[in-house]
XYZ file of C-alpha atoms in Angstrom:
251
model
C 66.492 -89.120 100.048
C 68.218 -89.898 103.335
C 70.053 -93.215 103.114
C 71.260 -94.950 106.251
C 73.857 -97.702 106.519
C 74.149 -100.210 109.371
C 77.401 -102.158 109.777
C 77.546 -105.301 111.911
C 80.349 -106.496 114.144
C 82.410 -109.537 113.169
C 86.135 -109.247 113.901
C 88.318 -109.336 110.794
C 85.195 -110.260 108.830
C 84.313 -106.572 109.211
C 86.731 -105.959 106.317
C 83.665 -106.905 104.267
C 82.128 -103.538 105.159
C 85.011 -101.805 103.414
C 84.220 -103.723 100.209
C 80.573 -102.708 100.546
C 81.543 -99.082 101.126
C 83.768 -99.153 98.042
C 80.810 -100.366 95.971
C 78.583 -97.623 97.382
C 81.225 -95.060 96.488
C 81.570 -96.423 92.959
C 77.787 -96.275 92.545
C 77.783 -92.668 93.794
C 75.330 -93.540 96.559
C 75.527 -90.832 99.203
C 75.132 -92.232 102.709
C 73.639 -89.696 105.120
C 73.809 -91.673 108.392
C 75.921 -94.619 109.588
C 75.543 -96.930 112.571
C 78.031 -99.629 113.506
C 79.175 -102.072 116.130
C 82.715 -103.351 116.757
C 84.404 -103.827 113.358
C 81.478 -101.923 111.880
C 82.269 -99.011 114.202
C 85.836 -98.862 112.847
C 84.756 -99.074 109.199
C 81.997 -96.537 109.792
C 84.248 -94.026 111.545
C 86.911 -94.173 108.833
C 84.372 -93.813 106.017
C 82.555 -91.013 107.846
C 85.884 -89.162 107.874
C 86.356 -89.671 104.123
C 89.047 -92.352 104.310
C 88.807 -94.347 101.076
C 87.652 -97.929 101.769
C 90.558 -99.539 99.932
C 93.023 -97.288 101.755
C 91.381 -98.427 104.993
C 91.980 -102.048 103.966
C 95.651 -101.271 103.420
C 95.853 -99.707 106.883
C 94.887 -103.054 108.401
C 97.108 -105.084 106.098
C 100.225 -102.926 106.270
C 100.177 -102.243 109.996
C 99.104 -105.741 111.015
C 96.922 -104.167 113.699
C 97.185 -107.106 116.079
C 100.951 -106.608 116.269
C 100.339 -103.141 117.710
C 98.309 -104.505 120.586
C 100.193 -104.910 123.830
C 99.752 -107.796 126.225
C 97.599 -106.584 129.097
C 99.581 -108.009 132.023
C 97.590 -107.931 135.249
C 94.422 -106.965 133.394
C 91.137 -108.915 132.911
C 91.957 -109.780 129.278
C 94.803 -110.796 126.953
C 95.384 -107.585 124.977
C 95.164 -103.845 125.511
C 93.246 -102.312 122.608
C 94.045 -98.748 123.685
C 97.629 -99.233 122.511
C 96.309 -98.824 118.939
C 95.062 -95.296 119.724
C 97.946 -93.579 117.902
C 97.196 -95.483 114.706
C 93.593 -94.318 114.612
C 94.599 -90.770 115.542
C 96.397 -90.555 112.192
C 93.100 -91.030 110.349
C 90.737 -89.414 112.875
C 92.934 -86.502 114.040
C 90.058 -84.408 115.393
C 88.831 -87.287 117.610
C 85.309 -85.872 117.520
C 81.921 -87.079 116.308
C 80.915 -83.541 115.306
C 83.793 -83.178 112.840
C 82.983 -86.342 110.892
C 81.610 -85.730 107.400
C 78.745 -88.206 107.924
C 76.801 -88.543 111.205
C 77.864 -91.712 113.015
C 76.328 -93.715 115.851
C 78.212 -96.608 117.431
C 77.329 -99.028 120.192
C 79.187 -100.412 123.186
C 78.113 -102.474 126.169
C 78.303 -100.836 129.587
C 79.791 -103.653 131.634
C 78.893 -101.968 134.927
C 75.134 -101.814 134.452
C 74.757 -104.381 131.673
C 73.055 -101.949 129.307
C 73.655 -100.957 125.698
C 75.187 -97.524 125.104
C 74.880 -95.455 121.951
C 77.623 -92.921 121.209
C 77.018 -90.257 118.568
C 78.217 -86.929 119.978
C 81.150 -85.273 121.655
C 84.866 -85.855 121.959
C 86.839 -89.080 122.483
C 85.516 -90.618 119.269
C 88.470 -93.020 119.033
C 88.111 -94.247 122.594
C 84.431 -94.950 121.983
C 85.196 -96.790 118.746
C 87.739 -98.909 120.605
C 85.194 -99.581 123.361
C 82.790 -100.864 120.713
C 85.472 -103.373 119.645
C 86.467 -104.771 123.048
C 85.726 -108.466 122.682
C 85.324 -109.680 126.288
C 88.212 -111.810 127.477
C 90.366 -110.832 124.501
C 90.660 -107.067 125.002
C 90.796 -105.126 128.245
C 87.568 -103.123 128.791
C 87.760 -99.413 127.972
C 86.997 -96.949 130.767
C 84.721 -94.036 129.854
C 83.339 -91.756 132.561
C 84.246 -94.268 135.292
C 82.383 -97.135 133.573
C 83.872 -100.180 131.857
C 82.774 -100.799 128.266
C 83.076 -103.894 126.087
C 82.030 -104.922 122.578
C 78.686 -103.512 121.464
C 77.951 -106.808 119.734
C 77.354 -108.416 123.119
C 73.927 -106.742 123.198
C 73.368 -105.428 119.664
C 75.476 -106.630 116.754
C 73.328 -104.986 114.066
C 72.301 -101.536 115.403
C 69.657 -100.547 112.897
C 67.416 -98.861 115.499
C 68.982 -95.348 115.436
C 68.354 -95.151 111.684
C 64.643 -95.951 111.721
C 63.455 -92.425 112.484
C 66.143 -90.641 110.466
C 66.303 -92.371 107.091
C 64.036 -93.000 104.123
C 66.038 -96.015 102.969
C 68.317 -98.309 104.987
C 71.112 -100.540 103.693
C 72.447 -103.262 105.969
C 75.892 -104.829 105.736
C 76.269 -108.067 107.703
C 79.430 -110.182 107.676
C 78.422 -113.190 109.772
C 76.466 -115.486 107.467
C 76.840 -119.112 108.551
C 76.199 -122.147 106.393
C 75.206 -125.540 107.845
C 78.119 -127.803 108.800
C 78.640 -131.541 108.614
C 81.136 -131.896 111.437
C 83.258 -130.226 114.096
C 86.912 -129.420 113.473
C 87.970 -128.835 117.078
C 87.599 -126.607 120.113
C 88.516 -123.424 118.222
C 85.816 -124.201 115.658
C 83.254 -124.771 118.411
C 84.070 -121.516 120.198
C 84.114 -119.345 117.089
C 80.913 -120.808 115.632
C 79.169 -120.462 118.982
C 80.205 -116.812 119.210
C 78.880 -116.126 115.712
C 75.615 -117.944 116.403
C 75.226 -115.822 119.513
C 75.594 -112.456 117.753
C 73.310 -113.689 114.964
C 70.522 -114.713 117.343
C 68.194 -111.841 116.364
C 69.454 -111.093 112.854
C 66.312 -112.422 111.165
C 64.189 -109.846 112.994
C 66.747 -107.087 112.465
C 66.984 -107.494 108.704
C 63.234 -107.011 108.367
C 63.931 -103.372 109.205
C 66.337 -102.738 106.323
C 65.401 -102.112 102.719
C 68.477 -103.816 101.289
C 70.703 -106.400 102.960
C 74.224 -107.132 101.729
C 75.476 -110.344 103.336
C 78.153 -112.383 101.542
C 77.602 -116.102 101.973
C 79.647 -118.123 104.451
C 81.767 -115.279 105.851
C 80.744 -116.434 109.316
C 83.114 -119.365 108.826
C 86.135 -117.024 108.702
C 87.968 -116.755 112.027
C 87.713 -113.482 113.953
C 91.439 -112.780 113.534
C 92.300 -114.268 110.104
C 93.978 -111.098 108.829
C 95.602 -113.095 106.010
C 92.148 -113.333 104.379
C 91.490 -109.580 104.476
C 91.906 -108.927 100.753
C 89.775 -111.959 99.865
C 87.003 -110.820 102.211
C 87.139 -107.286 100.801
C 86.641 -108.337 97.175
C 83.998 -110.972 97.961
C 81.950 -108.290 99.703
C 82.610 -105.726 96.979
C 81.325 -108.082 94.280
C 78.289 -109.023 96.359
C 77.491 -105.374 97.044
C 77.726 -104.341 93.394
C 75.340 -107.157 92.459
C 72.820 -106.309 95.177
C 72.923 -102.568 94.470
C 72.405 -103.158 90.752
C 69.492 -105.501 91.416
C 67.938 -102.883 93.691
C 68.292 -100.207 91.011
C 70.549 -98.028 93.141
C 73.133 -95.879 91.412
C-alpha cells in the first residue's frame, strides 16, 4: 500500500511534524510520498533523507536557527533565510530531490506571477525548501530562475493535491489548530492569530481528502517563532500521533 503524508506550514509549530514522524517510525509505517509547505517542507526534506525526527529537533534546538539568520539590510524583509544554507547542507549534502530516499514535493509561491509552484525534481533542493519557508515581510524572497519565491503557505498551506493520484492512503499532519478565544492580548496576538486564520481558511475542505488527520489541539496559539517551546510541541504531537495511529489500526 502506498501511504502519503502531507505536512502543513506553521513556523516553529512545524516541530509538531517531527513528533508525528517519530510516531510513524515507531509504528513501522513506511511513508512512500511526502508533500509539505514551509516548516512542513523542512521536516519532510529531512525525513526523506533519513534524518531521525528527534535528531532533527535537536538541530533546531542546538543551533538556534534564528541566530544563524542575517539581517537583510537594504532588502524587502528583515532576515535573509539563505544564510542558513550551510546548516541544511550538512543534512542534505546532495542537494537533490532525486537522491532523497522518499519522493518529496514542496510548494512555494511565485511572487512574480502570483501562482503556486510545486517542486519535486532536480537540483537546488535546499534553495527550494528555503523558498517554501520565506514568510513575506520576515524573510527576503528567494530567487529561482529569475523569479522571486515566498512561503508556499500563502497559497496552499496543506498541499494534499499531489498525493491524490499517487497514494492509496493519506495521512495529514496539521499544526495550526485554533481554539476560540475570550479576549485579545495585544497587537502581536492579533497579527499572529490573523495569520493562522488565513492559512487555515480552506483546511476543512482539505482534510476531507485525507484518510487520517493528526492535529494536536490549540497549537495554533503558539507563536511562529517560540523556539523555547520546541520540545513541548514535539512531545504533544508525538503523543497525539501515537493515539490517532492506534485508533486507526495502523502499525
